[in-house]
Each structure stands twice: as C-alpha cells, then as structure tokens.
Amino acid sequence: MKDTLLAVLKDNAGKYVSGEKLSRELGVSRTAVWKHIGSLRDDGYVVESSPRRGYKLVSVPDLLMPAEIWEGLHTTVLGKQIHYSAEIDSTNRLARQLAIDGEPEGSVVLAEQQRTGRGRMGREWSSPTGGIWMSVILRPELAPYQVQALTLTAAVAAVEATYNATGVTPGIKWPNDLLLGKKKVAGILTEVSAEMERVNYLVLGIGLNANIPAKLFHGQLLGEATSLLAETGILVERTHWVRSFLETLERYYFLVLQEGFAAVFDSWRRYSVTLGQPVTVRIADRVVTGIATDIDSNGALQVKTDDGIETFMAGEVSLKK
Ligand code: BTN
C-alpha cells in the first residue's frame, strides 16, 4: 500500500495530488492515506501537504529503500525480494539464516550499517553509513569447486556497476578485492552450504565503501582502505549502483550457468591488477613469492616461482608496494 502511494506521488513528482484522488486510486480512506504519508515521512521522504491541494513529493531519502531500488530495476530473479534494515549485525548472517529457512534464489539483504560486518579470513569489516552492505542468495546448479569462479564473477559485476554509477573503473586484486590505486574500496565474502557434489545455497556478500568520508579510514585501515568518495570526490548514487550490480551480476550469472566461466574470466583478466605482477601469497603458514601469471579454469591463481608454477585456490595476495 505504502509502495503504491509512493508510486502515485512519484508519477506526479513536483505536483500536488489531492487526498481524494489518492484515496480513490488506492481504494482506502483519506485517513488511511494520511497515515501512510506519515509513515513515508518517517522513512525520510519529504512530502508537503496543503489542506486544499493535497500532497506533493518533494524529495526522496538517500537510503537503500527497496522501493527506490525496484524503480527501474531490470532483472528477472535478483532483487525481486529485498530485506532492508537501517542497522543490522551482518547482512551475510541474515542472508544465511533466510537461505536455511528456504528463501528463494535472488533475494537480497541490504543495510545502511552493520554492527559486526564480516570480512574474509575471519576479519572484521568496518561498515558505517554511506557504504553499501549487501548479500545476495543464490542457489546455483554448480559443484562446490566452482564457487570461487562465481565469486570472481561477482567482482567483475562490482567493477562494472562502479563504472556505470561513477565512470570510475576499480582494479581487481585476486580473488575479489576492488582497488582504487593501491587501496581497497570493496570486498566480497562468499559463504556456502554444500554437499560433496552440489551447492545448497550460496551467500554473496559485498561491501562497497561508497560515500564514506576519508577521515573514517584510520587505525588499521589507514593507507589500506579507501572509499569512492574519498578517492574521487564523487558522491555515489547508491541505489543506482545496487541496481546496476544486480543487473550485471544476473546477466553474467545466467551466462555462466549456460556457457561456463570463460567469457567472465576474460573480463576479470582485463580488470585484474594482479596478473603480470610480482606477488606474495600467504596461505596458512606458507608464504610464496613469484609472478602472478594467470587464473585457471576454476579461477585459481597461478604463480610462477623459482620452482615452477604453483596454483592457489585460496590465500591472501600482496602486491609489491
Ligand atoms: C573482505 O574481507 O574483503 C570481504 C568483505 C565483505 C563485506 C561484506 S559487507 C556485506 C556482507 N555482510 C558481511 O558481514 N560481510 C559482507
């Protein structure tokens, strides 16, 4: 009901719509219209009212509200269901719970901030307001060893969404960190439930430091992490980024399921800042140095060392500073 009211106000953006017309179009009383207007205002929409002329939508909040994401979203599966919170512990945690409870493929969890955002390798992920903290539930007919490749696919979608929303193209550090210069601007954490041969569900969690002020990158993050705003001065239209990410990811996802990963990997190689570079790979208590030469058909990193080519399915890569 609130969404329909919003849609009518948006269709008449900048113009007054009478309470009578709204109550007729929505099939509810004028008191109910007034209550829903109050609820839109609580969400941050600015709606002017005039006793004789009715209601006029003046501005929409800079929030990742489902109604704002759905407007102009061209997907068939991803984002059909969106669970939105102003604040949450971790979108990946909720997405996993929803997936266990049978949530359909394509559902998205979004939050303005996370109290205990999770990063790779058990790290914390700082998630203040201004970023995009999102998890997508997928149920692909893939074998568990192909999940890494799907994560690389999400990194490609995140680069292209960033380009579409800002004109800036981040680089990808294997496997799926997005960098601006040498600093990290986005990361992806994939959590999977699988049996030996098949994936039950997969949660793709993506964190983008979009509109986070430079001064918030202190302590451990100083010199390591940055935001699009801090690096470029561009204020990201976050709803645009989310739409673009979901549309691009869906296109690649369907392509991958039909034709395999080759085409997506070509894009990944184009955006990579790892390939051709001297790297150090840390995995468990091993530290290996060499030149990153390529990724294999599963997305694993190949590194040429003095002893030959080593292939890494997981690990933490550092590029030479
Ligand atoms: C990394 O360490 O590079 C991965 C970071 C992933 C962070 C995102 S933010 C949304 C989702 N929810 C989480 O708790 N983590 C992921």
Short mmCIF file of N, CA, C and O and ligand atoms in Angstrom, two decimals, residues 90-92 114 116-120 123 125 127 132-135 177 184 186-189 205-207, ligand 1:
data_model
loop_
_atom_site.label_atom_id
_atom_site.label_comp_id
_atom_site.label_asym_id
_atom_site.label_seq_id
_atom_site.Cartn_x
_atom_site.Cartn_y
_atom_site.Cartn_z
N SER A 90 25.02 -8.34 10.60
CA SER A 90 25.72 -8.65 9.36
C SER A 90 24.69 -9.10 8.32
O SER A 90 23.86 -9.97 8.62
N THR A 91 24.73 -8.52 7.14
CA THR A 91 23.77 -8.93 6.09
C THR A 91 24.02 -10.38 5.70
O THR A 91 23.09 -11.11 5.36
N ASN A 92 25.29 -10.82 5.73
CA ASN A 92 25.56 -12.22 5.40
C ASN A 92 24.93 -13.15 6.43
O ASN A 92 24.41 -14.21 6.09
N GLN A 114 26.36 -1.93 9.43
CA GLN A 114 26.46 -3.23 10.10
C GLN A 114 27.25 -3.05 11.40
O GLN A 114 28.26 -2.37 11.43
N THR A 116 28.54 -5.74 13.15
CA THR A 116 29.64 -6.71 13.14
C THR A 116 29.77 -7.31 11.73
O THR A 116 29.55 -8.50 11.53
N GLY A 117 30.11 -6.42 10.79
CA GLY A 117 30.31 -6.87 9.41
C GLY A 117 31.45 -7.87 9.36
O GLY A 117 32.43 -7.74 10.09
N ARG A 118 31.30 -8.88 8.51
CA ARG A 118 32.31 -9.94 8.45
C ARG A 118 33.14 -9.82 7.17
O ARG A 118 32.60 -9.61 6.09
N GLY A 119 34.45 -9.96 7.32
CA GLY A 119 35.34 -9.95 6.17
C GLY A 119 35.91 -11.33 5.93
O GLY A 119 35.60 -12.28 6.65
N ARG A 120 36.75 -11.46 4.89
CA ARG A 120 37.40 -12.74 4.62
C ARG A 120 38.39 -13.06 5.74
O ARG A 120 38.82 -12.18 6.46
N ARG A 123 38.11 -11.83 9.43
CA ARG A 123 38.35 -10.44 9.85
C ARG A 123 37.04 -9.70 10.05
O ARG A 123 36.01 -10.11 9.56
N TRP A 125 34.71 -6.36 9.28
CA TRP A 125 34.56 -5.47 8.12
C TRP A 125 33.85 -4.21 8.60
O TRP A 125 32.69 -4.26 9.01
N SER A 127 31.72 -1.12 8.68
CA SER A 127 30.54 -0.88 7.83
C SER A 127 29.70 0.30 8.32
O SER A 127 28.55 0.13 8.75
N ILE A 132 27.76 0.51 0.99
CA ILE A 132 26.71 -0.41 0.52
C ILE A 132 27.05 -1.77 1.08
O ILE A 132 28.12 -2.33 0.77
N TRP A 133 26.20 -2.29 1.93
CA TRP A 133 26.44 -3.58 2.60
C TRP A 133 25.31 -4.49 2.15
O TRP A 133 24.15 -4.29 2.51
N MET A 134 25.66 -5.49 1.34
CA MET A 134 24.60 -6.24 0.66
C MET A 134 24.97 -7.71 0.54
O MET A 134 26.13 -8.05 0.32
N SER A 135 23.96 -8.56 0.67
CA SER A 135 24.17 -10.00 0.45
C SER A 135 23.11 -10.52 -0.50
O SER A 135 21.94 -10.12 -0.41
N ASP A 177 39.11 -8.51 -4.43
CA ASP A 177 39.16 -7.17 -3.81
C ASP A 177 39.13 -6.13 -4.92
O ASP A 177 39.85 -6.27 -5.91
N LYS A 184 42.03 -0.56 -0.90
CA LYS A 184 40.84 -1.39 -1.12
C LYS A 184 39.57 -0.55 -0.97
O LYS A 184 39.40 0.18 0.00
N ALA A 186 36.40 -2.14 -2.03
CA ALA A 186 35.29 -3.09 -1.88
C ALA A 186 35.85 -4.50 -1.68
O ALA A 186 36.96 -4.81 -2.13
N GLY A 187 35.07 -5.32 -1.00
CA GLY A 187 35.46 -6.72 -0.80
C GLY A 187 34.24 -7.62 -0.91
O GLY A 187 33.09 -7.16 -0.77
N ILE A 188 34.50 -8.89 -1.17
CA ILE A 188 33.40 -9.85 -1.33
C ILE A 188 33.67 -11.05 -0.43
O ILE A 188 34.78 -11.58 -0.41
N LEU A 189 32.65 -11.42 0.31
CA LEU A 189 32.75 -12.61 1.17
C LEU A 189 31.66 -13.58 0.74
O LEU A 189 30.48 -13.29 0.88
N GLY A 205 28.32 -11.90 -0.32
CA GLY A 205 28.24 -10.66 0.46
C GLY A 205 29.22 -9.65 -0.12
O GLY A 205 30.40 -9.95 -0.28
N ILE A 206 28.72 -8.47 -0.42
CA ILE A 206 29.60 -7.45 -0.99
C ILE A 206 29.54 -6.18 -0.16
O ILE A 206 28.46 -5.75 0.25
N GLY A 207 30.70 -5.65 0.11
CA GLY A 207 30.78 -4.39 0.84
C GLY A 207 31.50 -3.37 -0.03
O GLY A 207 32.62 -3.63 -0.47
C1 BTN B 1 36.64 -8.95 2.50
O1 BTN B 1 37.20 -9.21 3.57
O2 BTN B 1 37.26 -8.45 1.57
C2 BTN B 1 35.17 -9.23 2.32
C3 BTN B 1 34.30 -8.19 2.92
C4 BTN B 1 32.83 -8.45 2.71
C5 BTN B 1 31.96 -7.47 3.46
C6 BTN B 1 30.51 -7.63 3.12
S1 BTN B 1 29.53 -6.27 3.67
C7 BTN B 1 28.07 -7.15 3.31
C8 BTN B 1 28.30 -8.59 3.71
N1 BTN B 1 27.95 -8.80 5.10
C9 BTN B 1 29.02 -9.08 5.83
O3 BTN B 1 29.01 -9.28 7.07
N2 BTN B 1 30.12 -9.12 5.07
C10 BTN B 1 29.82 -8.87 3.68
#
